[in-house]
Coordinates of C-alpha atoms in Angstrom, one line a residue:
Chain A
M1 CA 4.5 9.0 -24.6
A2 CA 5.0 11.9 -22.2
S3 CA 8.5 13.6 -22.0
A4 CA 10.7 12.8 -19.0
L5 CA 9.7 14.7 -15.9
F6 CA 12.4 16.4 -13.7
Y7 CA 12.0 18.0 -10.3
L8 CA 13.8 21.3 -9.8
P9 CA 12.7 23.6 -7.0
D10 CA 14.1 26.7 -8.7
V11 CA 13.9 26.7 -12.5
T12 CA 15.4 30.1 -12.9
S13 CA 18.8 28.5 -12.5
G14 CA 18.4 27.1 -16.1
V15 CA 20.4 24.0 -15.2
L16 CA 19.3 20.6 -14.0
S17 CA 20.9 19.2 -10.8
P18 CA 24.2 17.2 -11.4
E19 CA 22.3 14.0 -10.8
D20 CA 19.4 14.9 -13.2
S21 CA 21.9 16.2 -15.8
R22 CA 23.7 12.8 -15.8
H23 CA 20.3 11.1 -16.0
A24 CA 19.2 13.3 -18.9
L25 CA 22.4 13.1 -20.9
T26 CA 23.8 9.6 -20.1
V27 CA 20.8 7.4 -19.4
L28 CA 18.0 9.0 -21.5
R29 CA 20.6 10.2 -24.0
L30 CA 18.8 13.5 -24.6
Q31 CA 20.2 15.9 -27.1
K32 CA 20.3 19.6 -27.7
D33 CA 16.8 20.9 -28.5
D34 CA 15.0 17.8 -27.0
E35 CA 12.1 18.8 -24.8
I36 CA 11.8 17.8 -21.2
D37 CA 9.1 18.5 -18.5
I38 CA 10.1 20.1 -15.2
T39 CA 8.1 20.7 -12.1
D40 CA 9.1 22.9 -9.2
G41 CA 6.9 21.0 -6.8
K42 CA 4.9 24.1 -6.2
G43 CA 2.1 23.5 -8.7
H44 CA 4.0 24.4 -11.9
L45 CA 4.8 22.3 -14.9
Y46 CA 7.3 23.7 -17.3
I47 CA 8.1 22.5 -20.8
A48 CA 11.8 23.2 -21.5
R49 CA 14.2 22.7 -24.3
L50 CA 17.7 21.5 -23.7
G51 CA 20.7 23.7 -24.6
S52 CA 24.1 22.4 -25.7
P53 CA 25.2 19.9 -23.1
G54 CA 28.1 20.8 -20.8
K55 CA 30.2 18.3 -19.0
N56 CA 27.6 16.6 -16.8
Q57 CA 25.5 19.7 -17.0
A58 CA 22.2 19.9 -18.8
S59 CA 21.1 23.4 -19.3
F60 CA 17.6 24.3 -20.6
E61 CA 15.3 27.2 -21.6
V62 CA 11.7 27.3 -20.5
V63 CA 9.3 27.1 -23.4
S64 CA 6.0 27.2 -21.6
R65 CA 4.6 27.1 -18.1
S66 CA 1.3 25.8 -16.8
E67 CA -0.1 25.8 -13.3
K68 CA -2.3 23.4 -11.3
P69 CA -4.1 24.5 -8.2
R70 CA -3.7 22.6 -5.0
R71 CA -6.6 20.2 -4.4
Q72 CA -9.3 21.5 -2.2
A73 CA -8.9 19.2 0.8
S74 CA -5.4 18.3 2.1
V75 CA -4.3 14.9 3.4
H76 CA -1.8 14.6 6.3
L77 CA -0.2 11.6 8.0
A78 CA 1.8 11.5 11.2
I79 CA 3.5 8.2 11.9
A80 CA 5.9 6.6 14.3
P81 CA 8.6 5.2 12.0
T82 CA 9.1 1.4 12.1
K83 CA 12.3 -0.2 13.2
N84 CA 12.8 -1.5 9.6
I85 CA 13.4 1.6 7.6
D86 CA 12.6 -0.1 4.3
R87 CA 9.0 -0.1 5.4
M88 CA 9.1 3.6 5.8
E89 CA 10.7 4.2 2.4
W90 CA 8.0 2.1 0.9
L91 CA 5.3 4.1 2.8
V92 CA 6.7 7.4 1.6
E93 CA 6.7 6.1 -2.0
K94 CA 3.2 4.9 -1.8
C95 CA 1.8 7.9 0.0
V96 CA 3.3 10.3 -2.5
E97 CA 2.0 8.2 -5.4
T98 CA -1.5 8.1 -4.1
G99 CA -1.6 11.7 -3.0
I100 CA -0.6 13.5 0.3
E101 CA 0.2 17.0 1.4
S102 CA 2.5 16.2 4.4
I103 CA 4.1 13.3 6.2
H104 CA 5.2 13.9 9.8
F105 CA 7.4 11.5 11.7
M106 CA 6.9 11.3 15.5
K107 CA 8.7 9.9 18.4
C108 CA 6.3 8.0 20.7
A109 CA 6.7 6.5 24.1
R110 CA 6.9 3.0 22.6
S111 CA 8.8 4.0 19.4
E112 CA 11.6 1.6 18.5
R113 CA 13.2 4.0 16.1
K114 CA 14.4 7.3 17.5
E115 CA 15.7 8.9 14.3
I116 CA 15.3 8.8 10.5
N117 CA 17.3 9.9 7.6
L118 CA 15.1 12.5 6.1
E119 CA 17.3 13.2 3.2
R120 CA 17.0 9.6 2.0
L121 CA 13.2 9.7 2.4
Q122 CA 13.1 13.0 0.5
K123 CA 14.8 11.2 -2.5
V124 CA 12.2 8.5 -2.4
A125 CA 9.5 11.2 -2.4
V126 CA 11.0 13.0 -5.4
S127 CA 11.3 9.8 -7.3
A128 CA 7.6 8.9 -6.6
L129 CA 6.5 12.4 -7.5
K130 CA 8.2 12.2 -10.9
Q131 CA 7.0 8.7 -11.5
S132 CA 3.4 9.6 -10.8
R133 CA 3.8 12.9 -12.7
Q134 CA 2.5 15.3 -10.0
V135 CA 3.4 18.9 -9.6
W136 CA 2.9 19.5 -5.9
M137 CA 5.7 18.2 -3.7
P138 CA 4.5 16.8 -0.4
A139 CA 6.2 18.2 2.7
L140 CA 8.3 15.6 4.7
Q141 CA 8.9 16.8 8.2
A142 CA 11.8 15.9 10.5
M143 CA 11.0 13.7 13.5
V144 CA 9.5 15.5 16.5
P145 CA 8.1 14.3 19.9
F146 CA 4.5 13.1 19.9
K147 CA 3.3 16.2 21.8
E148 CA 4.3 18.6 19.1
I149 CA 2.2 16.7 16.5
L150 CA -0.9 17.4 18.7
E151 CA -0.4 21.1 17.9
L152 CA -0.6 20.8 14.1
P153 CA -3.2 23.2 12.8
V154 CA -5.4 20.8 10.8
Q155 CA -9.2 20.9 10.7
D156 CA -10.1 17.3 11.3
K157 CA -7.8 15.2 13.4
F158 CA -7.9 11.5 14.1
I159 CA -5.9 8.9 16.0
A160 CA -5.9 5.4 14.6
M161 CA -6.2 3.0 17.6
V162 CA -6.3 -0.8 17.9
D163 CA -9.2 -0.7 20.3
E164 CA -12.1 -3.1 20.3
S165 CA -14.3 -0.7 22.2
N166 CA -14.1 1.7 19.3
P167 CA -16.3 0.8 16.4
V168 CA -16.1 4.2 14.5
S169 CA -14.3 3.8 11.2
L170 CA -12.1 6.5 9.7
R171 CA -14.1 6.3 6.5
Q172 CA -17.4 7.1 8.3
S173 CA -15.7 10.0 10.1
L174 CA -14.3 11.9 7.1
R175 CA -15.8 15.1 5.7
K176 CA -15.6 15.7 2.0
N177 CA -13.8 19.1 1.9
A178 CA -11.9 19.1 5.2
D179 CA -8.2 19.1 5.7
T180 CA -7.5 15.9 7.6
L181 CA -4.7 14.4 9.7
V182 CA -4.4 10.9 10.9
L183 CA -2.0 9.7 13.6
V184 CA -0.6 6.1 13.3
G185 CA 1.4 4.8 16.3
P186 CA 4.4 2.6 16.7
E187 CA 4.4 -1.2 16.5
G188 CA 3.6 -1.3 20.2
D189 CA 0.7 1.2 19.8
F190 CA 0.3 4.5 21.5
S191 CA 0.6 4.6 25.3
E192 CA -2.5 5.4 27.3
E193 CA -1.1 8.8 28.2
E194 CA -0.6 9.6 24.5
A195 CA -4.1 8.5 23.6
A196 CA -5.6 10.6 26.4
A197 CA -3.5 13.6 25.4
A198 CA -4.7 13.3 21.8
L199 CA -8.4 13.1 22.8
D200 CA -7.8 16.1 25.0
K201 CA -6.5 18.1 22.0
G202 CA -9.6 17.3 19.9
F203 CA -8.4 14.2 18.1
R204 CA -11.0 11.5 17.6
K205 CA -10.3 7.7 17.9
V206 CA -10.9 5.8 14.7
S207 CA -10.5 2.3 13.4
L208 CA -8.9 1.5 10.0
G209 CA -10.8 -1.8 9.4
P210 CA -11.3 -5.2 11.0
N211 CA -7.7 -6.5 10.5
R212 CA -4.7 -5.9 12.6
L213 CA -2.4 -3.9 10.3
R214 CA 1.4 -3.3 10.4
T215 CA 2.3 0.3 11.0
E216 CA 3.2 1.1 7.4
T217 CA 0.1 -0.7 6.1
A218 CA -2.1 1.3 8.6
G219 CA -0.4 4.5 7.3
L220 CA -1.2 3.8 3.7
V221 CA -4.7 2.6 4.3
A222 CA -5.4 5.8 6.2
V223 CA -4.0 7.9 3.3
V224 CA -6.0 5.9 0.6
T225 CA -9.1 6.3 2.7
M226 CA -8.6 10.1 3.1
N227 CA -7.9 10.4 -0.7
L228 CA -11.1 8.5 -1.6
A229 CA -13.1 10.9 0.6
S230 CA -11.4 14.0 -0.7
S231 CA -11.6 13.1 -4.4
Q232 CA -15.3 12.5 -4.6
Chain B
M1 CA -0.6 -10.3 24.5
A2 CA -2.2 -12.9 22.1
S3 CA -0.5 -16.3 21.7
A4 CA 1.6 -17.0 18.7
L5 CA -0.6 -17.9 15.6
F6 CA 0.4 -20.8 13.4
Y7 CA -1.0 -21.8 10.0
L8 CA -1.7 -25.5 9.4
P9 CA -4.2 -26.5 6.7
D10 CA -4.9 -29.8 8.4
V11 CA -4.8 -29.8 12.2
T12 CA -5.7 -33.5 12.6
S13 CA -2.0 -34.2 12.0
G14 CA -1.3 -33.0 15.6
V15 CA 2.1 -31.7 14.6
L16 CA 3.3 -28.3 13.3
S17 CA 5.3 -28.2 10.1
P18 CA 9.1 -28.6 10.5
E19 CA 9.6 -24.9 9.9
D20 CA 6.9 -23.9 12.4
S21 CA 8.1 -26.5 14.9
R22 CA 11.6 -24.9 14.8
H23 CA 10.0 -21.5 15.2
A24 CA 7.9 -22.6 18.2
L25 CA 10.7 -24.5 19.9
T26 CA 13.9 -22.6 19.0
V27 CA 12.8 -19.0 18.4
L28 CA 9.8 -18.6 20.7
R29 CA 11.2 -21.2 23.1
L30 CA 7.8 -22.6 23.9
Q31 CA 7.5 -25.5 26.3
K32 CA 5.3 -28.5 26.9
D33 CA 1.8 -27.3 28.0
D34 CA 2.3 -23.8 26.5
E35 CA -0.7 -22.7 24.5
I36 CA -0.6 -21.7 20.8
D37 CA -3.2 -20.5 18.3
I38 CA -3.6 -22.3 15.0
T39 CA -5.7 -21.5 12.0
D40 CA -6.4 -23.8 9.1
G41 CA -7.1 -20.9 6.8
K42 CA -10.6 -22.1 6.4
G43 CA -12.3 -20.0 9.0
H44 CA -11.2 -21.9 12.1
L45 CA -9.2 -20.7 15.1
Y46 CA -7.9 -23.5 17.3
I47 CA -6.4 -23.1 20.7
A48 CA -3.9 -25.9 21.2
R49 CA -1.5 -27.1 24.0
L50 CA 2.0 -28.3 23.1
G51 CA 3.0 -31.8 23.9
S52 CA 6.5 -33.0 24.8
P53 CA 8.8 -31.6 22.0
G54 CA 10.4 -34.1 19.7
K55 CA 13.5 -33.4 17.7
N56 CA 12.4 -30.3 15.7
Q57 CA 8.9 -31.5 16.0
A58 CA 6.2 -29.6 18.0
S59 CA 3.2 -31.8 18.6
F60 CA 0.0 -30.4 20.0
E61 CA -3.5 -31.2 21.2
V62 CA -6.5 -29.1 20.3
V63 CA -8.1 -27.5 23.4
S64 CA -10.9 -25.5 21.7
R65 CA -12.1 -24.5 18.3
S66 CA -14.0 -21.4 17.1
E67 CA -15.3 -20.5 13.7
K68 CA -15.6 -17.2 11.8
P69 CA -17.9 -17.0 8.8
R70 CA -16.5 -15.6 5.5
R71 CA -17.3 -12.0 5.1
Q72 CA -20.4 -11.2 3.0
A73 CA -18.8 -9.6 0.0
S74 CA -15.6 -11.0 -1.5
V75 CA -12.7 -9.1 -2.9
H76 CA -10.7 -10.3 -5.9
L77 CA -7.7 -8.9 -7.8
A78 CA -6.2 -10.0 -11.1
I79 CA -2.9 -8.4 -11.9
A80 CA -0.2 -8.6 -14.5
P81 CA 3.0 -9.2 -12.3
T82 CA 5.7 -6.5 -12.5
K83 CA 9.2 -7.1 -13.8
N84 CA 10.5 -6.5 -10.3
I85 CA 9.2 -9.4 -8.2
D86 CA 9.8 -7.6 -4.9
R87 CA 6.9 -5.3 -5.8
M88 CA 4.6 -8.4 -6.2
E89 CA 5.7 -9.8 -2.9
W90 CA 5.0 -6.5 -1.3
L91 CA 1.6 -6.4 -3.0
V92 CA 0.6 -9.9 -1.8
E93 CA 1.6 -9.0 1.8
K94 CA -0.4 -5.8 1.8
C95 CA -3.5 -7.4 0.0
V96 CA -3.6 -10.2 2.6
E97 CA -3.2 -7.8 5.5
T98 CA -5.9 -5.5 4.4
G99 CA -8.3 -8.3 3.3
I100 CA -8.8 -10.2 0.0
E101 CA -10.3 -13.5 -1.1
S102 CA -8.2 -14.3 -4.2
I103 CA -5.3 -12.9 -6.2
H104 CA -4.9 -14.0 -9.8
F105 CA -1.8 -13.4 -11.9
M106 CA -2.3 -12.9 -15.6
K107 CA -0.1 -12.8 -18.7
C108 CA -1.0 -9.8 -20.8
A109 CA 0.0 -8.8 -24.3
R110 CA 2.4 -6.2 -22.8
S111 CA 3.5 -8.2 -19.8
E112 CA 7.2 -8.0 -19.0
R113 CA 7.1 -10.9 -16.6
K114 CA 6.0 -14.3 -18.0
E115 CA 6.2 -16.4 -14.9
I116 CA 6.0 -16.2 -11.2
N117 CA 7.2 -18.3 -8.2
L118 CA 3.8 -19.0 -6.7
E119 CA 5.4 -21.0 -3.8
R120 CA 7.4 -17.9 -2.7
L121 CA 4.3 -15.7 -2.9
Q122 CA 2.4 -18.3 -0.9
K123 CA 4.9 -18.0 1.9
V124 CA 4.5 -14.3 1.9
A125 CA 0.8 -14.7 2.1
V126 CA 0.9 -17.1 5.0
S127 CA 3.2 -14.8 6.9
A128 CA 0.9 -11.8 6.3
L129 CA -2.1 -13.9 7.4
K130 CA -0.5 -14.8 10.7
Q131 CA 0.8 -11.3 11.3
S132 CA -2.7 -9.9 10.8
R133 CA -4.3 -12.7 12.8
Q134 CA -6.9 -13.8 10.1
V135 CA -8.4 -17.2 9.8
W136 CA -9.4 -17.3 6.1
M137 CA -6.4 -17.9 3.7
P138 CA -6.8 -16.0 0.4
A139 CA -6.4 -18.1 -2.7
L140 CA -3.3 -17.3 -4.8
Q141 CA -3.7 -18.6 -8.3
A142 CA -1.0 -19.6 -10.8
M143 CA -0.4 -17.3 -13.8
V144 CA -2.9 -17.8 -16.7
P145 CA -3.4 -15.9 -20.0
F146 CA -5.5 -12.8 -19.8
K147 CA -8.4 -14.4 -21.7
E148 CA -9.0 -17.0 -18.9
I149 CA -9.3 -14.2 -16.3
L150 CA -12.3 -12.9 -18.3
E151 CA -14.2 -16.1 -17.5
L152 CA -13.9 -15.8 -13.7
P153 CA -17.4 -16.1 -12.2
V154 CA -17.6 -13.0 -10.1
Q155 CA -20.7 -10.7 -9.9
D156 CA -19.2 -7.2 -10.4
K157 CA -16.2 -7.0 -12.7
F158 CA -14.0 -3.9 -13.5
I159 CA -10.9 -3.2 -15.5
A160 CA -8.7 -0.3 -14.2
M161 CA -7.6 1.8 -17.2
V162 CA -5.4 4.8 -17.5
D163 CA -7.9 6.6 -19.8
E164 CA -8.6 10.3 -19.6
S165 CA -11.9 9.8 -21.5
N166 CA -13.1 7.7 -18.5
P167 CA -14.2 9.7 -15.5
V168 CA -16.0 6.8 -13.6
S169 CA -14.2 5.9 -10.4
L170 CA -14.0 2.4 -8.9
R171 CA -15.3 3.8 -5.7
Q172 CA -18.5 5.2 -7.3
S173 CA -19.1 1.9 -9.1
L174 CA -18.9 -0.5 -6.2
R175 CA -22.0 -2.1 -4.6
K176 CA -22.0 -2.8 -0.9
N177 CA -22.7 -6.6 -0.9
A178 CA -21.4 -7.7 -4.2
D179 CA -18.5 -9.9 -4.9
T180 CA -16.0 -7.8 -6.9
L181 CA -13.1 -8.3 -9.2
V182 CA -10.7 -5.7 -10.5
L183 CA -8.2 -6.2 -13.3
V184 CA -4.9 -4.2 -13.1
G185 CA -2.7 -4.4 -16.2
P186 CA 1.0 -4.4 -16.8
E187 CA 3.4 -1.4 -16.7
G188 CA 2.6 -0.8 -20.4
D189 CA -1.2 -1.0 -19.7
F190 CA -3.7 -3.3 -21.4
S191 CA -3.7 -3.6 -25.2
E192 CA -6.7 -2.2 -27.1
E193 CA -7.7 -5.7 -27.9
E194 CA -7.6 -6.8 -24.3
A195 CA -9.6 -3.8 -23.2
A196 CA -12.2 -4.5 -25.9
A197 CA -12.4 -8.2 -24.9
A198 CA -13.0 -7.3 -21.3
L199 CA -15.8 -4.8 -22.1
D200 CA -17.3 -7.5 -24.3
K201 CA -17.3 -9.9 -21.3
G202 CA -19.2 -7.4 -19.1
F203 CA -16.2 -5.7 -17.4
R204 CA -16.6 -2.0 -16.8
K205 CA -13.8 0.5 -17.2
V206 CA -12.9 2.4 -14.0
S207 CA -10.3 4.9 -12.8
L208 CA -8.5 4.5 -9.5
G209 CA -7.9 8.2 -8.9
P210 CA -6.3 11.2 -10.5
N211 CA -2.6 10.1 -10.2
R212 CA -0.7 7.8 -12.4
L213 CA 0.0 4.8 -10.2
R214 CA 2.6 2.0 -10.5
T215 CA 1.1 -1.4 -11.1
E216 CA 1.4 -2.7 -7.6
T217 CA 0.2 0.6 -6.1
A218 CA -2.9 0.4 -8.4
G219 CA -3.5 -3.2 -7.2
L220 CA -3.4 -2.2 -3.5
V221 CA -5.5 0.9 -4.0
A222 CA -8.1 -1.2 -5.8
V223 CA -8.2 -3.7 -2.9
V224 CA -8.4 -1.0 -0.2
T225 CA -11.2 0.7 -2.1
M226 CA -13.1 -2.6 -2.4
N227 CA -12.6 -3.3 1.3
L228 CA -13.9 0.1 2.3
A229 CA -17.0 -0.5 0.2
S230 CA -17.6 -4.0 1.5
S231 CA -17.0 -3.3 5.2
Q232 CA -19.6 -0.5 5.6

């Protein structure tokens, strides 16, 4: 059984966050000299030993540090958040678990949701990172207008469209070692102007399969498809 | 905009279920002579015209019928249900949306959950079928002991294992036009005896990727991976 994994962006502090301290001391009932794993979300895994517990404060000393390089090809998703925020929390959890470098939220012409609570989604992401024992924290970006997403500097860029005149699948379009971004639109799909603007900026239209998918399902299918292409 | 899609296993009745009748008349406020789509979940899509509404009863007359063949390769998942049943409901919804022929629930040595409410999951499946506008209803099977799952008559059979000595990925192992079954174990993984019994029955060990996945995430990743292989 692996040790509990904690997320702490700056380990030089030598102290877990108040929330993680409580978790370590009260829930896991860890004691002085017990070992824990810590990641800074920047590719490092630390093994640390707990010091004498303070009041709701778990201090530690780093025992060893190992490093994992970023994977060769990066996976990026830009999505118009659904009205039901639970579905976005679910999507963030699943994207982080299966592997992603960045998630961007965009405001589209037909978006029903105009704002998101990034802090809440960030917590979901941290929890999924720890659960899946990864050491690179994906970037969650605040919501921006659709047009700004078109300027993201990613090699291979796709727009998922429900379009029967478009038989090209995402899977067929992916290159093995390329950084890839897929756009997934709102429940009412992209507007014609948005689609045209994306094509104009070098995005290619792709299909995610024969079925009509909910927004968050489309997002996850795109990410799993990109991961399968990048990992083999 | 497509007409509302209803699911009715036997259209010869000429009447929607009480629940669907209420939905048609009260929520969608459909009127006499309005058209609806109906699927029997056996490959047929009917266009029907509503008759005079009775008290909470929507009768209809079939106007036309079209048929869609089953896809060439079928996708099957057998999974040990998670303790948290919400995660299984979510999995059923997402499997149905992305495409699956049958979902089997199994009781494993380390299963935390010993029973499931199949009726509730069936409702989730129907809702996902309608939402994704499909005409083949996947089969949801009642929970059975692990050993019975090993006897399922499927061509290509895999067991997803968290096993660092096993570098073969599901994706590399899939054949394009084969019926395929993947087993996904409980939170505590399969026991050694279960793994040995599966190998003995012709199952092959596969990995679903580099990250440690939750049970329901592993289930969906397996299904999406099978769908990608079967659809191209």
